[in-house]
Coordinates of N, CA, C and O and ligand atoms in Angstrom, one line a residue:
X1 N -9.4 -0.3 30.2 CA -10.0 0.8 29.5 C -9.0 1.8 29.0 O -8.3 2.4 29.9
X2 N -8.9 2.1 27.6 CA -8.0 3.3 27.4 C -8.3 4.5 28.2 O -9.5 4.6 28.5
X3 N -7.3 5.4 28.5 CA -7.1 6.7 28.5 C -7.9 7.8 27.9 O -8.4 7.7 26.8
X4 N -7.9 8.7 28.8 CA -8.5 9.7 28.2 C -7.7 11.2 27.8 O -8.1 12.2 27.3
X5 N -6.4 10.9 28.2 CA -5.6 11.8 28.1 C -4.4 11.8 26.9 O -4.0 10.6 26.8
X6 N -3.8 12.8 25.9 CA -2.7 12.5 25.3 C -1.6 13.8 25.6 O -2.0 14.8 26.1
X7 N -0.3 13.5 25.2 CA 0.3 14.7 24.9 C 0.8 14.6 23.5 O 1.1 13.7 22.9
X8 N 0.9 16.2 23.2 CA 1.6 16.4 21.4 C 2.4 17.2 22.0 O 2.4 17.5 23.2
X9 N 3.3 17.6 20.8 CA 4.2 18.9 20.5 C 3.6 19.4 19.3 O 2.9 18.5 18.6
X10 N 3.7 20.7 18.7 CA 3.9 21.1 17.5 C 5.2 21.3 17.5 O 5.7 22.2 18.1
X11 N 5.9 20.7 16.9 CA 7.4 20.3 16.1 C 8.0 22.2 15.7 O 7.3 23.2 15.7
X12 N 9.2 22.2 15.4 CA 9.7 23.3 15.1 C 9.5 23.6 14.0 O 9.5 24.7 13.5
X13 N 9.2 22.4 13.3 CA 8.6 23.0 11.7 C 7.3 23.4 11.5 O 7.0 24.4 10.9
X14 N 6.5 22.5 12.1 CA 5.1 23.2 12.2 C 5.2 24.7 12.7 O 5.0 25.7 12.0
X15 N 5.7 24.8 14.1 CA 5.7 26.4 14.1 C 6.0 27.6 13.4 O 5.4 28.7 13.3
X16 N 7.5 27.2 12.6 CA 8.1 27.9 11.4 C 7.3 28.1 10.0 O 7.6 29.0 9.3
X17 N 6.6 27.2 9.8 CA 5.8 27.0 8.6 C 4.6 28.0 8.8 O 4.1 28.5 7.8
X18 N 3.9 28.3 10.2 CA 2.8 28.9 10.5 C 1.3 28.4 10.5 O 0.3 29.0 10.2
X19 N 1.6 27.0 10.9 CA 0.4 25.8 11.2 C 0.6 25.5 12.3 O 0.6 24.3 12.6
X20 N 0.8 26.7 13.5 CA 0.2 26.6 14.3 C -1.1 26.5 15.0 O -1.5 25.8 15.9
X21 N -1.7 27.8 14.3 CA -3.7 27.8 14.1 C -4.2 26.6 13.5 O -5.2 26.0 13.8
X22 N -3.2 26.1 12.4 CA -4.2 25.2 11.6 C -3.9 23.8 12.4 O -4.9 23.1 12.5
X23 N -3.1 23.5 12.8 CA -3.0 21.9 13.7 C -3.9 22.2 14.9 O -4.7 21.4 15.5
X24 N -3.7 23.6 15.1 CA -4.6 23.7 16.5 C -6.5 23.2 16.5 O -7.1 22.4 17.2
X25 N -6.9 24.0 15.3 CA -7.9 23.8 14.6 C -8.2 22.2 14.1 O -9.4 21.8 14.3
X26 N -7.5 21.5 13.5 CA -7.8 19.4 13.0 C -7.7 19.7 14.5 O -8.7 20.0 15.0
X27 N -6.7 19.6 15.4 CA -6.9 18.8 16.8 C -8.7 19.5 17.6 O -9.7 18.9 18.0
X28 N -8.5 20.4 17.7 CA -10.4 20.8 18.4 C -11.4 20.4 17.6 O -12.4 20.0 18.1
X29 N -11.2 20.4 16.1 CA -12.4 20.1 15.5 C -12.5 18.4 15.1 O -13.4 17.9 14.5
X30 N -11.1 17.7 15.7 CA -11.2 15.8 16.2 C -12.3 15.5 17.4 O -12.9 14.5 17.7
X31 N -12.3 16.7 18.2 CA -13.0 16.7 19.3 C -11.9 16.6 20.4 O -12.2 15.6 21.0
X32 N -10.9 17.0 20.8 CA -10.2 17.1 21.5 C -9.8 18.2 22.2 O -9.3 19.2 21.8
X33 N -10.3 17.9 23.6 CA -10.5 19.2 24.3 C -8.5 19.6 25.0 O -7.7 18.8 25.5
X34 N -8.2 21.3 24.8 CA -7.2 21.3 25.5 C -6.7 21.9 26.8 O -6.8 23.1 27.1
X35 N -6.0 20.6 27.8 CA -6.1 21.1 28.8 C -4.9 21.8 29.5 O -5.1 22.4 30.5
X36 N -3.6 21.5 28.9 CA -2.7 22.8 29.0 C -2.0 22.8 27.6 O -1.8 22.0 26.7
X37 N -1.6 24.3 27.9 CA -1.1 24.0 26.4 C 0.6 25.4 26.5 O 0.4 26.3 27.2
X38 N 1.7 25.3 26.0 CA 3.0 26.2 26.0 C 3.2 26.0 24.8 O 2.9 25.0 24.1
X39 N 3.8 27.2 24.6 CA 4.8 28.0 23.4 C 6.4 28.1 24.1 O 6.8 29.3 24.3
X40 N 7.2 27.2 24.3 CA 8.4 27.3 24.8 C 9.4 26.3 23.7 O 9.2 25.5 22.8
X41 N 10.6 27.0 24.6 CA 11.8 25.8 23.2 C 12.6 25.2 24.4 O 13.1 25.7 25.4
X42 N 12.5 23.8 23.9 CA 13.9 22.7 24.2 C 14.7 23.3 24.5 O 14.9 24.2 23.8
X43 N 15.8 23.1 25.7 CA 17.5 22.7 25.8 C 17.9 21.4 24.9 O 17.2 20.5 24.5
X44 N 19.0 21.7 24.8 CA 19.5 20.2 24.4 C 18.9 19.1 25.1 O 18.4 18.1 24.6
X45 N 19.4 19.5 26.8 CA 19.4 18.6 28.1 C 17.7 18.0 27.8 O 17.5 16.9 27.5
X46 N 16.7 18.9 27.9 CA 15.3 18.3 28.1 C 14.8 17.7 26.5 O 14.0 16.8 26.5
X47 N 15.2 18.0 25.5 CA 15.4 16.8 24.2 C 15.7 15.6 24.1 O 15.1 14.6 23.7
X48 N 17.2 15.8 24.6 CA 17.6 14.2 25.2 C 16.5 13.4 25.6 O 15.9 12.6 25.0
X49 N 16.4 13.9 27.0 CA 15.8 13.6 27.7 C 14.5 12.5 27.3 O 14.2 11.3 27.5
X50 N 13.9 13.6 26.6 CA 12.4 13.2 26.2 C 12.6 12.1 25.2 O 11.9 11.1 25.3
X51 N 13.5 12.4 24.4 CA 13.8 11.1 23.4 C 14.6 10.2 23.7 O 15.5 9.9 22.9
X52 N 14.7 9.6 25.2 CA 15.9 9.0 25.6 C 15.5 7.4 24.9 O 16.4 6.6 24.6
X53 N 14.3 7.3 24.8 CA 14.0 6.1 24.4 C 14.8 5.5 23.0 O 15.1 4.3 22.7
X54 N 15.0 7.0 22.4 CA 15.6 6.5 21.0 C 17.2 7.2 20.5 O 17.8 7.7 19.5
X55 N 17.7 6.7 22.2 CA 19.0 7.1 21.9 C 20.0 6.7 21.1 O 20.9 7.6 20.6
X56 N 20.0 5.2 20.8 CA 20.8 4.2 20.2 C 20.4 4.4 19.0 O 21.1 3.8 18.1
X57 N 19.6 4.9 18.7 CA 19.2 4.9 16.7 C 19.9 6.4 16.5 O 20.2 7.5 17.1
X58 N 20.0 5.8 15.3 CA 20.8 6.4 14.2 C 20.7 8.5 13.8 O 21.3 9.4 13.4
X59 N 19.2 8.0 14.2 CA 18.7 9.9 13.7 C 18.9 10.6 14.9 O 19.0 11.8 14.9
X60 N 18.9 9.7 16.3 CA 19.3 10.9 17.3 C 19.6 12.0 17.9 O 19.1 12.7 18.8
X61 N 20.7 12.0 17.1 CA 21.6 13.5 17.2 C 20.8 14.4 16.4 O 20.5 15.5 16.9
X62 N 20.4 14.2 15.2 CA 19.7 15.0 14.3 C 18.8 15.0 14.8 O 18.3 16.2 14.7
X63 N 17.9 14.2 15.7 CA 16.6 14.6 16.3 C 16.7 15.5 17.2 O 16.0 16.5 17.1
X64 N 17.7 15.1 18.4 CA 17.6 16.5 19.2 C 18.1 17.6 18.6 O 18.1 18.6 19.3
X65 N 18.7 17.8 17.5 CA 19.3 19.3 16.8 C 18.0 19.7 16.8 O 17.5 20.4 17.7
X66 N 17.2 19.2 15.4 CA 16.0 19.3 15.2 C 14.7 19.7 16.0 O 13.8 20.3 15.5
X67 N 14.8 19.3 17.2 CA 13.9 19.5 18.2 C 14.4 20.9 19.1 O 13.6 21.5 19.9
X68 N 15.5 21.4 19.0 CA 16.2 22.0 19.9 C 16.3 23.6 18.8 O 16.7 24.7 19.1
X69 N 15.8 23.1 17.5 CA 15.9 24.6 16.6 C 14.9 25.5 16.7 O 14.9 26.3 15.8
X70 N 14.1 25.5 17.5 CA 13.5 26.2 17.5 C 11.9 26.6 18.0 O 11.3 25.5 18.1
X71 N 11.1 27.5 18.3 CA 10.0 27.0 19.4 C 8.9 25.8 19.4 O 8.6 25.1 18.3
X72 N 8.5 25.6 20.5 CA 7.3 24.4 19.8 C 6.4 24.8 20.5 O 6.8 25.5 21.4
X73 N 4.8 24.4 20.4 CA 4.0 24.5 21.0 C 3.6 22.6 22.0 O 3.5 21.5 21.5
X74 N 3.6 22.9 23.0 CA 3.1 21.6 23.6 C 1.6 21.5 24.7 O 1.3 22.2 25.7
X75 N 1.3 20.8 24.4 CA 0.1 20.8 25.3 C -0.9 19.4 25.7 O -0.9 18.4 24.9
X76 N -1.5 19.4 26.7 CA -2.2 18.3 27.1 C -3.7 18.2 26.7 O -4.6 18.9 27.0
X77 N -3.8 17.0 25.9 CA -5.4 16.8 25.1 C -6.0 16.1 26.2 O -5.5 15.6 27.2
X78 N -7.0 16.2 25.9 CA -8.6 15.2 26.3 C -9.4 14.8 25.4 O -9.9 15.4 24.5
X79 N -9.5 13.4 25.7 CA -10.9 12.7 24.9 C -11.0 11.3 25.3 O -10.3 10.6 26.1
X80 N -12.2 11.1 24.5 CA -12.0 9.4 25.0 C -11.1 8.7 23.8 O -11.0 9.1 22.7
X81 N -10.4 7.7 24.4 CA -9.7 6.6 23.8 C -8.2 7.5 23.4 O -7.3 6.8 22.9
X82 N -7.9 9.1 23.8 CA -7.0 9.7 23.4 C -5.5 9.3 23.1 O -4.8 10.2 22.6
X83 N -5.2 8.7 23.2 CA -3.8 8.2 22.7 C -4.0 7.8 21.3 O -3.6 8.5 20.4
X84 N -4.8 6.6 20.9 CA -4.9 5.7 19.6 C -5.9 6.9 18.6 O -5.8 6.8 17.3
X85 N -6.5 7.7 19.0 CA -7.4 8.0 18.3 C -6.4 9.8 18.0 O -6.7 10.6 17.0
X86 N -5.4 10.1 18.8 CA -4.6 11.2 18.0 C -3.5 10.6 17.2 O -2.9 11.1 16.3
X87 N -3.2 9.5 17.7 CA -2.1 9.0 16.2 C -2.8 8.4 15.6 O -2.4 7.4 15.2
X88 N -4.3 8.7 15.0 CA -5.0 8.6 14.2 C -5.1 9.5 13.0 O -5.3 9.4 11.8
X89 N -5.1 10.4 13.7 CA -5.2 11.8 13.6 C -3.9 12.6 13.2 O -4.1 13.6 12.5
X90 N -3.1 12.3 13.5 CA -1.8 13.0 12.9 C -1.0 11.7 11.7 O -0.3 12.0 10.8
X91 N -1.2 10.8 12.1 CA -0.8 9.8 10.6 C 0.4 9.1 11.0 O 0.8 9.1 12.2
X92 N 0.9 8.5 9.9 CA 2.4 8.3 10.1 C 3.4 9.0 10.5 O 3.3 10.2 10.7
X93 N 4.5 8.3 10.6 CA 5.3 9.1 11.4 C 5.9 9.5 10.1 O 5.7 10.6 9.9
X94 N 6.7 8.9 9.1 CA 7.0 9.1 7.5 C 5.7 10.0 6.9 O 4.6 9.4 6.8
X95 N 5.7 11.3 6.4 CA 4.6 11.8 5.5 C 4.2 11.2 4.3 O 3.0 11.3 4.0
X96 N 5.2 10.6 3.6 CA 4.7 10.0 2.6 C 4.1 8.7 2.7 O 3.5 8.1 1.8
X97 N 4.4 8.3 4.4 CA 2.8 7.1 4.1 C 1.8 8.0 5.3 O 0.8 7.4 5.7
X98 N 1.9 8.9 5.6 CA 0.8 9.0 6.2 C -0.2 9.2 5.7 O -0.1 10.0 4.8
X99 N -1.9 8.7 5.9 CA -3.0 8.7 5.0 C -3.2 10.2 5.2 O -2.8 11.0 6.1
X100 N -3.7 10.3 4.2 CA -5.1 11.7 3.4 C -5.7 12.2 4.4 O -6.6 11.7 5.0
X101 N -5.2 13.4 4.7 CA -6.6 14.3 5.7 C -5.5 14.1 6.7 O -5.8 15.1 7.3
X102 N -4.3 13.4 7.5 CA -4.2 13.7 8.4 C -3.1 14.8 8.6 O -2.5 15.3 7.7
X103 N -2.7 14.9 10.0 CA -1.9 16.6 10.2 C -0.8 16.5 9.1 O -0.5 17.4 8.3
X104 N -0.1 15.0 9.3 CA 1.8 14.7 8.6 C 1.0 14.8 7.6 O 0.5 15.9 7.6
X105 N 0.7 14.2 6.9 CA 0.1 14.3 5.7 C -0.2 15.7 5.0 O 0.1 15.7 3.8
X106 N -0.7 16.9 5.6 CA -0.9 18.3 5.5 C 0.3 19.1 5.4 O 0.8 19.8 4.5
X107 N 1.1 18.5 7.1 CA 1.8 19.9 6.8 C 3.0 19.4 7.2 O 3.8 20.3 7.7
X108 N 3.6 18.1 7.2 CA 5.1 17.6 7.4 C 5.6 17.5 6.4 O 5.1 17.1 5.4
X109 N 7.2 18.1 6.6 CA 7.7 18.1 5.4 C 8.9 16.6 5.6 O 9.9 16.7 4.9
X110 N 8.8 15.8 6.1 CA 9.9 14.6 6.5 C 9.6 14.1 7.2 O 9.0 14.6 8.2
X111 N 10.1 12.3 7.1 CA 9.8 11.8 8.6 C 11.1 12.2 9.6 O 11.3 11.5 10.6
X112 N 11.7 13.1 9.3 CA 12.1 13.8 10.6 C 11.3 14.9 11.2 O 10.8 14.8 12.4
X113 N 11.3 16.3 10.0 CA 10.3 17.0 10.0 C 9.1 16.8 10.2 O 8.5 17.1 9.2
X114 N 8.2 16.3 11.2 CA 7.0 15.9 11.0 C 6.0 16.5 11.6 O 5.0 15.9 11.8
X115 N 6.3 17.5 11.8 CA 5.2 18.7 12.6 C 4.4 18.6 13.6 O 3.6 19.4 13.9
X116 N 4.6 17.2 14.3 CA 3.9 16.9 15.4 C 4.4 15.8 16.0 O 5.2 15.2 15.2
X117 N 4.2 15.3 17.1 CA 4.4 14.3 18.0 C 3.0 14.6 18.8 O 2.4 15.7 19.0
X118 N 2.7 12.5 19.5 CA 1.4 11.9 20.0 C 2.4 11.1 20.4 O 3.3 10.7 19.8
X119 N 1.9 10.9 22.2 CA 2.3 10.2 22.7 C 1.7 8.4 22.1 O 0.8 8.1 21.3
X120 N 2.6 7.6 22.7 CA 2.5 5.8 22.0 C 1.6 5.2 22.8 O 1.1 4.2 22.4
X121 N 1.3 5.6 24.2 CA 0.8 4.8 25.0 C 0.4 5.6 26.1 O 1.1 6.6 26.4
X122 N -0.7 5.3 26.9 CA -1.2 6.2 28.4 C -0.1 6.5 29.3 O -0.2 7.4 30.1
X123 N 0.9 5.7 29.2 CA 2.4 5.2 30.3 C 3.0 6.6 29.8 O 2.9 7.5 30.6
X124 N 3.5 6.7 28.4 CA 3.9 7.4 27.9 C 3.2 9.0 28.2 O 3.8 9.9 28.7
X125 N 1.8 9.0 27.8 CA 1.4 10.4 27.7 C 1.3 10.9 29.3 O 1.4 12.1 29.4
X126 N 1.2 10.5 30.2 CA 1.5 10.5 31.3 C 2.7 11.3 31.8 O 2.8 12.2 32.7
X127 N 3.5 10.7 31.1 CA 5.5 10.8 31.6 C 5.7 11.9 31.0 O 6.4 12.8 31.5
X128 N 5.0 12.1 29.8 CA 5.7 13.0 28.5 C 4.7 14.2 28.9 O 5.0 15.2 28.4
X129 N 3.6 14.3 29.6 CA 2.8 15.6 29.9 C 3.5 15.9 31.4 O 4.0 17.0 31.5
X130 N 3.6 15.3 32.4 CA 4.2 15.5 33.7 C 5.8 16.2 33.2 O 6.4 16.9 33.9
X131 N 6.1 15.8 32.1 CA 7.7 16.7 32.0 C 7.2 17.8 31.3 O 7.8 18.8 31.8
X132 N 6.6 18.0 30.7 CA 6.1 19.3 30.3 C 5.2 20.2 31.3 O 5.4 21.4 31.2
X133 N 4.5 19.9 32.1 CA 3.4 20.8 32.7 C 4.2 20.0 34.1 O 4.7 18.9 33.9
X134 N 4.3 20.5 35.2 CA 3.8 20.7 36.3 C 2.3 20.3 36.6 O 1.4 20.8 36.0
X135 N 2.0 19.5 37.4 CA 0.2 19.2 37.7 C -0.6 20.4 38.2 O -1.8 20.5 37.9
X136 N -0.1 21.3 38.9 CA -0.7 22.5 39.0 C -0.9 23.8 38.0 O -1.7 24.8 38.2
X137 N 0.0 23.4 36.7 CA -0.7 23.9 35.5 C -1.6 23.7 35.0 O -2.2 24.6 34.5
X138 N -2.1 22.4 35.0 CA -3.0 21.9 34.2 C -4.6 22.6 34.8 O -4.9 22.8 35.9
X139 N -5.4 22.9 33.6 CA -6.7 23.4 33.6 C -7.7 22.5 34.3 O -7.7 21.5 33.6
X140 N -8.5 22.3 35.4 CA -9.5 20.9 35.8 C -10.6 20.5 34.5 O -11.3 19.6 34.6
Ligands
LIG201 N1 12.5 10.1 13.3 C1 13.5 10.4 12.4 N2 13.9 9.4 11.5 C2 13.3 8.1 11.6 C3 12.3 7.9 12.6 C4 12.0 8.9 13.4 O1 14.0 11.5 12.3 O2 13.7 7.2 10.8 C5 12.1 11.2 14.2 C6 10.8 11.8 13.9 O3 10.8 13.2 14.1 C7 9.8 11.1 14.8 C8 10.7 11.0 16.0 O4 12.0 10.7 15.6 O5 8.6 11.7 15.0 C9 10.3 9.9 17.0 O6 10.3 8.6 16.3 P1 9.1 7.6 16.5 O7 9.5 6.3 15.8 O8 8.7 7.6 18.0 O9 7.9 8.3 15.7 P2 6.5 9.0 16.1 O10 6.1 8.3 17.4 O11 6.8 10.4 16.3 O12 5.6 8.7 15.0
LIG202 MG1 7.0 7.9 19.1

């Protein structure tokens, strides 16, 4: 049975751009309840980190720059089926294929810039909410 849990970031462009109310707003009105949520910025060290998966590719360096410029919002969703159904919800990872109506689609300016991250998998949203929150953060 899928998961009922995901994690996002709002990206440093989303924050800069001032879609942080409005991503906030598509994600509660998908039906996604939130159960922790920060306004903090990356080190280099915890960027790496998080994207260690995509060390060996090419945009790397530019990703953690990118991720490391500046604040983001991150927090832990709820719903049913929550992993597949918020990369539903925020689109492609490229803006220019992401479909109509969704967040990239709205308010990313690049498939670097992409104003959001959703975790890939329950394994994932797991790993990627436990490095962000502490379990005693989290709201019951
Ligand atoms: N990214 C990039 N260039 C690429 C692919 C990805 O800069 O060609 C960045 C982009 O910010 C993306 C992140 O690396 O969101 C992680 O890539 P992934 O393939 O996991 O995309 P996502 O899961 O975020 O859709
Ligand atoms: Mg990914």
């Amino acid at each position: 049975m899928a998961g009922t849990k995901t994690f996002t970031m709002i990206k440093p462009d989303g924050v800069e751009s001032n879609n942080i109310g409005n991503i906030l707003q598509m994600i509660t009105d998908a039906g996604f309840a939130i159960k922790a949520m920060k306004l903090t910025r990356l080190s280099t060290e915890q960027a790496q980190e998080f994207y260690a998966i995509h060390a060996e590719r090419p945009f790397y360096g530019e990703l953690v720059e990118y991720m490391t410029s500046g604040p983001i919002v991150s927090a832990i969703l709820e719903k049913d089926n929550a992993v597949e159904d918020f990369r539903t919800l925020i689109g492609a990872t490229n803006p220019a294929e992401a479909a109509e109506g969704t967040i990239r689609a709205k308010y990313a300016e690049s498939i670097g810039r992409n104003a959001v991250h959703g975790s890939d998998s329950d394994e994932n949203a797991e790993i990627e909410g436990n490095f962000h929150f502490p379990v005693a953060e989290v709201v019951a």
